[in-house]
Each structure stands twice: as C-alpha cells, then as structure tokens.
Short mmCIF file of C-alpha atoms in Angstrom, two decimals:
data_model
loop_
_atom_site.label_atom_id
_atom_site.label_comp_id
_atom_site.label_asym_id
_atom_site.label_seq_id
_atom_site.Cartn_x
_atom_site.Cartn_y
_atom_site.Cartn_z
CA MET A 1 13.65 6.90 -8.70
CA THR A 2 14.12 6.00 -5.03
CA THR A 3 14.00 2.31 -4.21
CA PRO A 4 11.05 1.70 -1.84
CA LEU A 5 12.01 0.64 1.67
CA ALA A 6 10.16 -1.98 3.71
CA LEU A 7 10.62 -2.98 7.34
CA VAL A 8 9.99 -6.65 8.10
CA THR A 9 10.15 -8.05 11.62
CA GLY A 10 11.20 -11.64 12.20
CA GLY A 11 12.62 -11.82 8.69
CA SER A 12 15.47 -14.23 9.38
CA ARG A 13 13.56 -17.50 9.08
CA GLY A 14 10.27 -19.14 8.19
CA ILE A 15 7.49 -17.03 6.73
CA GLY A 16 9.45 -13.86 7.44
CA ARG A 17 12.34 -15.08 5.32
CA ALA A 18 10.01 -15.74 2.41
CA ILE A 19 8.51 -12.26 2.83
CA VAL A 20 11.96 -10.65 2.70
CA ALA A 21 12.86 -12.62 -0.43
CA ARG A 22 9.62 -11.67 -2.18
CA LEU A 23 9.94 -7.98 -1.37
CA LEU A 24 13.51 -7.95 -2.67
CA GLN A 25 12.32 -9.71 -5.81
CA ASP A 26 9.69 -7.00 -6.23
CA GLY A 27 12.31 -4.25 -6.11
CA PHE A 28 12.26 -3.22 -2.45
CA GLU A 29 15.14 -2.51 -0.14
CA VAL A 30 14.38 -4.44 3.06
CA VAL A 31 15.36 -3.87 6.67
CA ASN A 32 15.04 -7.02 8.77
CA PHE A 33 14.47 -6.51 12.51
CA SER A 34 15.16 -9.86 14.20
CA ARG A 35 17.04 -11.17 17.20
CA ARG A 36 19.14 -13.53 15.12
CA PRO A 37 20.68 -12.90 11.69
CA PRO A 38 19.61 -14.98 8.69
CA GLU A 39 21.83 -17.86 7.63
CA SER A 40 22.83 -15.77 4.62
CA ALA A 41 21.95 -12.18 3.78
CA LEU A 42 20.24 -11.43 0.49
CA PRO A 43 21.30 -8.58 -1.84
CA GLY A 44 19.40 -5.46 -0.81
CA GLU A 45 18.67 -6.72 2.72
CA ARG A 46 19.86 -4.95 5.86
CA PHE A 47 19.76 -6.97 9.06
CA GLN A 48 19.50 -5.25 12.44
CA SER A 49 19.52 -7.21 15.67
CA VAL A 50 16.52 -6.05 17.68
CA ASP A 51 14.86 -7.73 20.66
CA LEU A 52 11.23 -6.93 19.93
CA GLY A 53 10.34 -8.07 23.43
CA ASP A 54 12.21 -5.04 24.76
CA ALA A 55 9.83 -2.11 24.23
CA ALA A 56 12.48 0.58 24.58
CA ALA A 57 14.86 -1.15 22.16
CA ALA A 58 12.13 -1.78 19.58
CA ALA A 59 10.89 1.81 19.70
CA ALA A 60 14.42 3.23 19.52
CA ALA A 61 15.40 1.10 16.53
CA ALA A 62 12.26 1.99 14.58
CA THR A 63 12.51 5.68 15.45
CA ALA A 64 16.14 5.82 14.28
CA LEU A 65 15.26 4.04 11.04
CA ALA A 66 12.38 6.41 10.31
CA ALA A 67 14.53 9.46 11.11
CA ALA A 68 17.03 8.45 8.43
CA ARG A 69 14.38 7.86 5.76
CA PRO A 70 10.60 7.48 5.64
CA VAL A 71 9.54 3.83 5.79
CA LEU A 72 6.21 3.45 4.02
CA HIS A 73 5.92 -0.35 4.09
CA LEU A 74 5.76 -2.35 7.32
CA VAL A 75 5.29 -6.08 7.83
CA ASN A 76 4.79 -7.02 11.49
CA ASN A 77 5.64 -10.68 11.08
CA ALA A 78 7.61 -11.53 14.24
CA GLY A 79 5.85 -13.60 16.85
CA VAL A 80 6.54 -15.90 19.77
CA ILE A 81 4.48 -18.80 21.03
CA GLN A 82 4.51 -20.99 24.12
CA VAL A 83 2.10 -23.89 24.03
CA ALA A 84 0.50 -24.45 27.43
CA ASP A 85 -2.83 -25.62 28.79
CA ILE A 86 -4.73 -23.14 30.96
CA GLU A 87 -3.32 -24.40 34.26
CA ALA A 88 0.27 -24.10 33.02
CA VAL A 89 0.16 -20.52 31.70
CA THR A 90 2.62 -18.28 33.54
CA GLN A 91 2.74 -14.51 33.91
CA ASP A 92 6.23 -14.45 32.39
CA GLU A 93 4.98 -16.19 29.25
CA LEU A 94 2.00 -13.84 29.11
CA ALA A 95 4.25 -10.77 29.36
CA ARG A 96 6.70 -12.03 26.72
CA MET A 97 4.03 -12.90 24.15
CA VAL A 98 2.16 -9.64 24.66
CA ALA A 99 5.43 -7.70 24.31
CA VAL A 100 6.43 -9.29 21.00
CA ASN A 101 3.04 -10.06 19.44
CA LEU A 102 1.15 -6.90 20.42
CA THR A 103 3.31 -4.16 21.90
CA ALA A 104 6.07 -4.28 19.27
CA PRO A 105 3.68 -3.87 16.30
CA LEU A 106 2.11 -0.87 18.02
CA LEU A 107 5.46 0.77 18.79
CA LEU A 108 6.79 0.23 15.28
CA MET A 109 3.60 1.59 13.77
CA GLN A 110 3.82 4.69 15.95
CA ALA A 111 7.44 5.26 14.92
CA LEU A 112 6.78 4.98 11.18
CA LEU A 113 3.38 6.68 11.11
CA PRO A 114 4.58 10.33 10.86
CA GLY A 115 6.45 9.52 7.64
CA MET A 116 3.45 7.70 6.21
CA ARG A 117 1.14 10.59 7.07
CA GLN A 118 3.49 13.08 5.46
CA ALA A 119 3.69 10.96 2.30
CA GLY A 120 -0.05 10.38 2.25
CA TYR A 121 0.71 6.71 1.72
CA GLY A 122 1.49 3.62 3.73
CA ARG A 123 1.09 -0.13 3.52
CA VAL A 124 1.00 -2.24 6.69
CA VAL A 125 0.56 -6.00 6.96
CA ASN A 126 0.26 -7.75 10.32
CA SER A 127 0.77 -11.51 10.62
CA GLY A 128 -2.13 -13.13 12.42
CA SER A 129 -2.88 -16.77 13.10
CA ARG A 130 -5.78 -19.17 12.94
CA ALA A 131 -5.07 -19.67 16.66
CA GLY A 132 -6.90 -16.38 17.10
CA LEU A 133 -10.09 -18.34 16.43
CA GLY A 134 -9.32 -20.70 19.31
CA LYS A 135 -6.98 -23.67 19.56
CA PRO A 136 -6.09 -25.91 22.52
CA GLY A 137 -2.90 -24.90 24.28
CA ARG A 138 -2.93 -21.39 22.80
CA THR A 139 -4.57 -19.31 25.56
CA VAL A 140 -2.07 -16.46 25.42
CA TYR A 141 -0.91 -16.81 21.82
CA GLY A 142 -4.49 -16.89 20.57
CA ALA A 143 -5.35 -13.86 22.68
CA THR A 144 -2.44 -11.85 21.28
CA LYS A 145 -3.32 -12.77 17.70
CA SER A 146 -6.97 -11.86 18.28
CA GLY A 147 -5.76 -8.58 19.73
CA LEU A 148 -3.62 -7.93 16.67
CA VAL A 149 -6.68 -8.36 14.45
CA GLY A 150 -8.51 -5.85 16.62
CA MET A 151 -5.67 -3.35 16.29
CA THR A 152 -5.56 -3.91 12.53
CA ARG A 153 -9.25 -3.13 12.15
CA THR A 154 -8.94 0.00 14.25
CA TRP A 155 -5.86 1.24 12.40
CA ALA A 156 -7.54 0.63 9.05
CA LEU A 157 -10.50 2.76 10.12
CA GLU A 158 -8.33 5.52 11.58
CA LEU A 159 -5.78 5.71 8.77
CA GLY A 160 -7.64 4.89 5.57
CA LYS A 161 -8.38 8.53 4.79
CA ALA A 162 -4.67 9.28 5.12
CA GLY A 163 -3.87 6.84 2.30
CA ILE A 164 -2.60 4.17 4.68
CA THR A 165 -3.98 0.64 4.40
CA VAL A 166 -3.64 -1.94 7.16
CA ASN A 167 -4.39 -5.65 6.79
CA THR A 168 -3.89 -8.89 8.67
CA VAL A 169 -2.91 -12.14 6.98
CA ALA A 170 -3.59 -15.22 9.10
CA PRO A 171 -1.78 -18.26 7.67
CA GLY A 172 -2.83 -21.81 8.34
CA PRO A 173 -0.23 -24.49 9.17
CA ILE A 174 3.07 -23.59 7.48
CA ALA A 175 6.26 -25.67 7.62
CA THR A 176 8.50 -23.47 9.77
CA GLU A 177 10.67 -23.92 12.86
CA LEU A 178 7.99 -22.17 14.90
CA PHE A 179 5.32 -24.59 13.66
CA ASP A 180 7.45 -27.64 14.50
CA GLN A 181 8.21 -26.18 17.93
CA SER A 182 4.53 -25.96 18.85
CA ASN A 183 3.35 -28.96 16.80
CA PRO A 184 5.90 -31.77 17.31
CA PRO A 185 6.06 -34.21 14.37
CA GLY A 186 4.26 -37.44 15.22
CA ASP A 187 2.26 -35.94 18.07
CA PRO A 188 -1.37 -37.15 17.82
CA ARG A 189 -2.63 -33.57 17.67
CA THR A 190 -0.19 -32.75 14.86
CA VAL A 191 -1.25 -35.84 12.93
CA ALA A 192 -4.92 -34.90 13.32
CA LEU A 193 -4.18 -31.34 12.20
CA GLU A 194 -2.39 -32.51 9.07
CA ALA A 195 -5.19 -34.94 8.24
CA ALA A 196 -7.74 -32.13 8.36
CA ILE A 197 -5.98 -29.99 5.72
CA PRO A 198 -7.98 -30.18 2.45
CA VAL A 199 -4.90 -30.22 0.19
CA GLY A 200 -3.36 -32.97 2.30
CA ARG A 201 -0.13 -31.21 3.27
CA ILE A 202 1.37 -28.44 5.39
CA GLY A 203 1.89 -25.15 3.57
CA ARG A 204 5.32 -23.81 2.59
CA PRO A 205 6.62 -20.35 3.57
CA GLU A 206 7.03 -19.22 -0.02
#
C-alpha cells in the first residue's frame, strides 16, 4: 500500500511544525515547503526551501512535486503578518502578505488539483485567523485571511462533487514565534488579549 503524501507549507515552526508531526504520526509522508529548514527533520519528512512570496517559484515547486507523484493532501499553513495601524500600511507590505497568504495557496491548489481530480479524492485545509473577523493593526493580514475563507468556500462548492473537500481552520492565540512577533509579551494589548481567553492561557501548537 502506498504511503499517503501530504504537502504542508510553513511546516518548519509553530503550528506548521505540529501539523507535520501529527501527519507523520498518522502514517503520512510529508513534504514541507518553507523558506527555512526545521531545527531537526523528522523521519518521513522532506524539506524543500521555497519562497512562497515568489509566485513563479511556488508554482514551479508545486508543479514539479505533483508531476512526480499525485499529492492528495494539502495544508496551506504558511502566512506572514506585519502589524500596522491604517496610516502605516505600505504597498510593499500589502503585496508581500497577499503573495504569501492568498496567491500561494491558489497556485499550490492549481498545481495539485489535476491529480486530485484524477483520483476523485482530495483533502485541503487552509489556515485562517480570527484576525479575519477584525483586529486592530491587522488591516492587510485580516483582509488576506478573510479572502482565504472566501476562496475556501468557493473551492468547497466547486470541488465537492469531485470528491475534494476544502476547509479553513482559524486558530485563536497560539504560542508561536509569529504570535510573539505581533503580540509582544507585556504589551497592554497582549495582556488584555490573554485575560479575555476563557481557559486563561494561550494555546499550544500541538
């Protein structure tokens, strides 16, 4: 029996690292598309350095992977964030976040979709964010995550009859490098955020 293959983006740290570990535990072979390698590779994991902000590079890497073997499981986890109030948002930041958070998931989906259609099966999970509901300092990030939800809903409607399911998971506050980067420890807004969590603590990636 062939070991199922999953592609995970941003699988070298944080939530992505936990996703890679869980898929391996569940018997998958995992390809990790990230800019930086993980601190230590896990058995069954293949790391490939890919700048998901580079549309041509992202599409080429996914197309080459799919040409070698159908990839029926995709987790679009990678994301970038730049916290900025409205007045401070720049076009460069807008372009970068759209490229990684929206364009890359679309390009990867397009590259893997022929194999999924041929198999009559596919499972796709996109990583959203509660920032998509609105959060100060997240003009662009929130917009990209809202957009990802919109794409997810459309893909689910278009592809369901082909045996392909598409879902978004939108985590709350999770203790990752990305969270600390945009929510500095001790900052009044971070303290208020933590105080509002019903279980009284930040979530863990696993």
